XYZ file of N, CA and C in Angstrom:
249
model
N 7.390 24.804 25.108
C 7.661 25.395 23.823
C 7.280 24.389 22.723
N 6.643 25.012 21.735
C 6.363 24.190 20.706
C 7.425 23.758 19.494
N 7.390 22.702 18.847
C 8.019 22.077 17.899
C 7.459 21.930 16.430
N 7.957 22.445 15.759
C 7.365 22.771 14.441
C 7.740 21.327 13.760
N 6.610 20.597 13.228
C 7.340 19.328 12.330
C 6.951 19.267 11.059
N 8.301 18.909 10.149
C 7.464 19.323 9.150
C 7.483 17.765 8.570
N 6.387 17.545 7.702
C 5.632 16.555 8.203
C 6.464 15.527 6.867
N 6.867 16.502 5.535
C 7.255 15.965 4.065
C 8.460 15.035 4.558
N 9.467 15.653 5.515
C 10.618 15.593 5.853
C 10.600 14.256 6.470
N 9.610 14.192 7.284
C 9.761 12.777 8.343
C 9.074 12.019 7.424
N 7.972 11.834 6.055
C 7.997 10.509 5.524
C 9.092 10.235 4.663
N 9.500 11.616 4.126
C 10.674 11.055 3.505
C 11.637 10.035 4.050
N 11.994 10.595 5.313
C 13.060 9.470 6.311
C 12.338 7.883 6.364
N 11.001 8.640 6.386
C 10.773 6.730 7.227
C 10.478 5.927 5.576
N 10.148 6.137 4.054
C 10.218 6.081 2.980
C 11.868 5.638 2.765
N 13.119 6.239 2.905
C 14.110 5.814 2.987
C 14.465 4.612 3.701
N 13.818 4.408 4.932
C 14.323 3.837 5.713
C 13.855 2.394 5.511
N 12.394 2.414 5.037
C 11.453 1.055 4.081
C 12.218 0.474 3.063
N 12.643 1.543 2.639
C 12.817 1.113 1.035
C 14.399 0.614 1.361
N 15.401 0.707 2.393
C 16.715 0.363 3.150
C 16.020 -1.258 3.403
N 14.855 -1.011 4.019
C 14.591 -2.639 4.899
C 14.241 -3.636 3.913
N 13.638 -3.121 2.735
C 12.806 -4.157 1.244
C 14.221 -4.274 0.626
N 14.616 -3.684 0.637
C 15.969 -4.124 0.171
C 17.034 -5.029 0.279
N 17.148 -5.261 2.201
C 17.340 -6.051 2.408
C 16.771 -7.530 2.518
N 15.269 -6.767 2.525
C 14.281 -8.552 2.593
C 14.804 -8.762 1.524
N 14.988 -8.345 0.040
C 14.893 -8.657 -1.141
C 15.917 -9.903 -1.276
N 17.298 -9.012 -0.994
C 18.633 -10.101 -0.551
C 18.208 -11.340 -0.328
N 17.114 -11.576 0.911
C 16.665 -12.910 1.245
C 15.844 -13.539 0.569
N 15.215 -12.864 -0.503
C 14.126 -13.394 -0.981
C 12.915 -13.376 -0.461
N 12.659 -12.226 0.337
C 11.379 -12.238 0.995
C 10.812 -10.851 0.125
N 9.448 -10.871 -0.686
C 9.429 -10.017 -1.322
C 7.902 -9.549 -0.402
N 7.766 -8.340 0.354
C 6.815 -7.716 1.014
C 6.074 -6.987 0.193
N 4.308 -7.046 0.401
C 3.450 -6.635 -1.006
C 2.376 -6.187 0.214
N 1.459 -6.253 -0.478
C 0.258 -5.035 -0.244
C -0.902 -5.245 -1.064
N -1.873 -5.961 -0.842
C -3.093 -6.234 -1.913
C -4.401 -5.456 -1.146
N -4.898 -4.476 -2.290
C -6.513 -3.714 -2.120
C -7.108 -4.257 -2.921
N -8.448 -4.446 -2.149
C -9.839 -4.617 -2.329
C -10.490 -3.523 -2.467
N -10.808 -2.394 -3.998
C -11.893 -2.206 -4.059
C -13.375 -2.451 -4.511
N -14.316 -1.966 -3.969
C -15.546 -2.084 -4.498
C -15.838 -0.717 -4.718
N -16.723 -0.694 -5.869
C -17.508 -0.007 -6.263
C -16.257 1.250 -6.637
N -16.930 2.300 -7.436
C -16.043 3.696 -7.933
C -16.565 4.803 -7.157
N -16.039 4.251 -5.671
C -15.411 5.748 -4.566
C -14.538 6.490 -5.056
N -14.570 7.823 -5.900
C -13.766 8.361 -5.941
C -12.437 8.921 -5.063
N -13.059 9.239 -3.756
C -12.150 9.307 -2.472
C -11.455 8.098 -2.757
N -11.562 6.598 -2.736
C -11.150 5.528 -2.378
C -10.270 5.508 -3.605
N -10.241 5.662 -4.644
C -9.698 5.630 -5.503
C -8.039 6.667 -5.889
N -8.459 7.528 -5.140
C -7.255 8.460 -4.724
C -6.412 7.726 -3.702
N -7.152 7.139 -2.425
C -6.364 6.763 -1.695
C -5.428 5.729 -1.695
N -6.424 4.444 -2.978
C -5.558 3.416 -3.139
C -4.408 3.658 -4.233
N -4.536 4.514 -4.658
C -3.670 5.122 -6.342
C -2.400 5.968 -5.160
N -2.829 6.460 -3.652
C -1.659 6.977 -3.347
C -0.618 5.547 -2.566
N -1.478 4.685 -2.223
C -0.501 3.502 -1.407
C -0.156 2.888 -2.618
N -0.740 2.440 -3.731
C 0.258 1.793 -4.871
C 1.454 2.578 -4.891
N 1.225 4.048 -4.819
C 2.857 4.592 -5.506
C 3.463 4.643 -4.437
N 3.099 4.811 -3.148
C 4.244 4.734 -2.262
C 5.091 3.167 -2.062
N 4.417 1.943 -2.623
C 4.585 0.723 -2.489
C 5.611 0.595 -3.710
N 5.604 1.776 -4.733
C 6.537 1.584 -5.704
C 7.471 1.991 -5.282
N 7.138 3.406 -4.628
C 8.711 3.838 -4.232
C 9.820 3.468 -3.619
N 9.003 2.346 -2.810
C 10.063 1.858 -1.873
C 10.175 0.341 -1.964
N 9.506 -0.220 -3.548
C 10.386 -1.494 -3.844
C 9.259 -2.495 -3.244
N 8.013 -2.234 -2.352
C 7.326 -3.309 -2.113
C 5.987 -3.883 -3.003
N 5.709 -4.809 -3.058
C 4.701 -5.261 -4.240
C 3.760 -5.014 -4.277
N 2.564 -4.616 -5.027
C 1.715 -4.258 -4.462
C 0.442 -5.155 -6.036
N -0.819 -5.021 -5.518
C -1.864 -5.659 -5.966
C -3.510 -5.012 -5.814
N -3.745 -4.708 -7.111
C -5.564 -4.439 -6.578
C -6.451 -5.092 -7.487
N -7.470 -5.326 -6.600
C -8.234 -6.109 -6.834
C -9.966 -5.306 -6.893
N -10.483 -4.982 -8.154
C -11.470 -3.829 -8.478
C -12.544 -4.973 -8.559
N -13.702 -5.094 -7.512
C -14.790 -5.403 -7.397
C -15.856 -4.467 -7.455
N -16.998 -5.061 -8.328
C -18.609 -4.519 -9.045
C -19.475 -3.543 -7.449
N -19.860 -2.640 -7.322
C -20.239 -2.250 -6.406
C -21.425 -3.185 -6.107
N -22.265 -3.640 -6.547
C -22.668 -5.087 -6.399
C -22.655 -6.126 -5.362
N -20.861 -6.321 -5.442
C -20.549 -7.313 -4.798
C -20.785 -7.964 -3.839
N -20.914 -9.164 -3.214
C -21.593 -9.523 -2.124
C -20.695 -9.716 -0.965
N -21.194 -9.773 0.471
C -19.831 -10.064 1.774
C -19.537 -11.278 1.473
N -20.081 -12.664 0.443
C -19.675 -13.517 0.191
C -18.190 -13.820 -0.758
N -18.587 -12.768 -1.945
C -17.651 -12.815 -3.194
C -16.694 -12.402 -2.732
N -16.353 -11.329 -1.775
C -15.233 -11.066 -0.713
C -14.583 -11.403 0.034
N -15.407 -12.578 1.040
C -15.036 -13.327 1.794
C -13.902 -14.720 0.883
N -15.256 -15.081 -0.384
C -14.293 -15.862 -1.103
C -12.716 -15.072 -1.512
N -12.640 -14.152 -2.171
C -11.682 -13.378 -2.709
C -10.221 -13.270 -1.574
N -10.695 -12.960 -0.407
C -9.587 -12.692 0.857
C -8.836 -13.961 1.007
N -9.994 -15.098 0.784
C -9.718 -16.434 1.303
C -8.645 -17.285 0.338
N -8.722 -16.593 -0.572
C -7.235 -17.728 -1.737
C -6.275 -17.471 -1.058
C-alpha cells in the first residue's frame, strides 16, 4: 500500500528541527554558515541560490555569496575558495 507524503510538512519538521540545533550551536558560540560561488547570470542559478539564502535565514544559519564575472577563470576561483 502506498503512502502519500506530503512533502511541505516534512521540510517544515526538519527546518524546525535546524533551526532547534543553530540554536543551540549559537549558545556555544559556534555560528554555522553557508558561502555561494556564483559565476556568471544563470538565471536558474540565481533562483536557486536566492532559495538557500532564505532557508539559511530561516533557520538562524549564516550565510554568504560571492557573485563572480562570467569571465572568471578556474584560477580566480581556486584563489577565492582558498582564503
Amino acid at each position: 500500500m502506498a503512502k502519500i507524503l506530503d512533502g511541505k510538512m516534512v521540510s517544515q519538521r526538519i527546518k524546525e528541527r535546524l533551526k532547534n540545533q543553530v540554536a543551540q550551536m549559537a549558545e556555544n558560540k559556534i555560528t554555522p554558515g553557508l558561502a555561494v560561488v556564483i559565476v556568471g547570470d544563470d538565471a536558474a542559478s540565481r533562483v536557486y541560490v536566492n532559495a538557500k539564502k532564505k532557508a539559511c535565514s530561516e533557520i538562524g544559519i549564516y550565510s554568504e555569496e560571492y557573485k563572480m564575472p562570467a569571465d572568471t577563470t578556474q584560477l580566480e576561483l581556486l584563489t577565492l575558495v582558498d582564503k
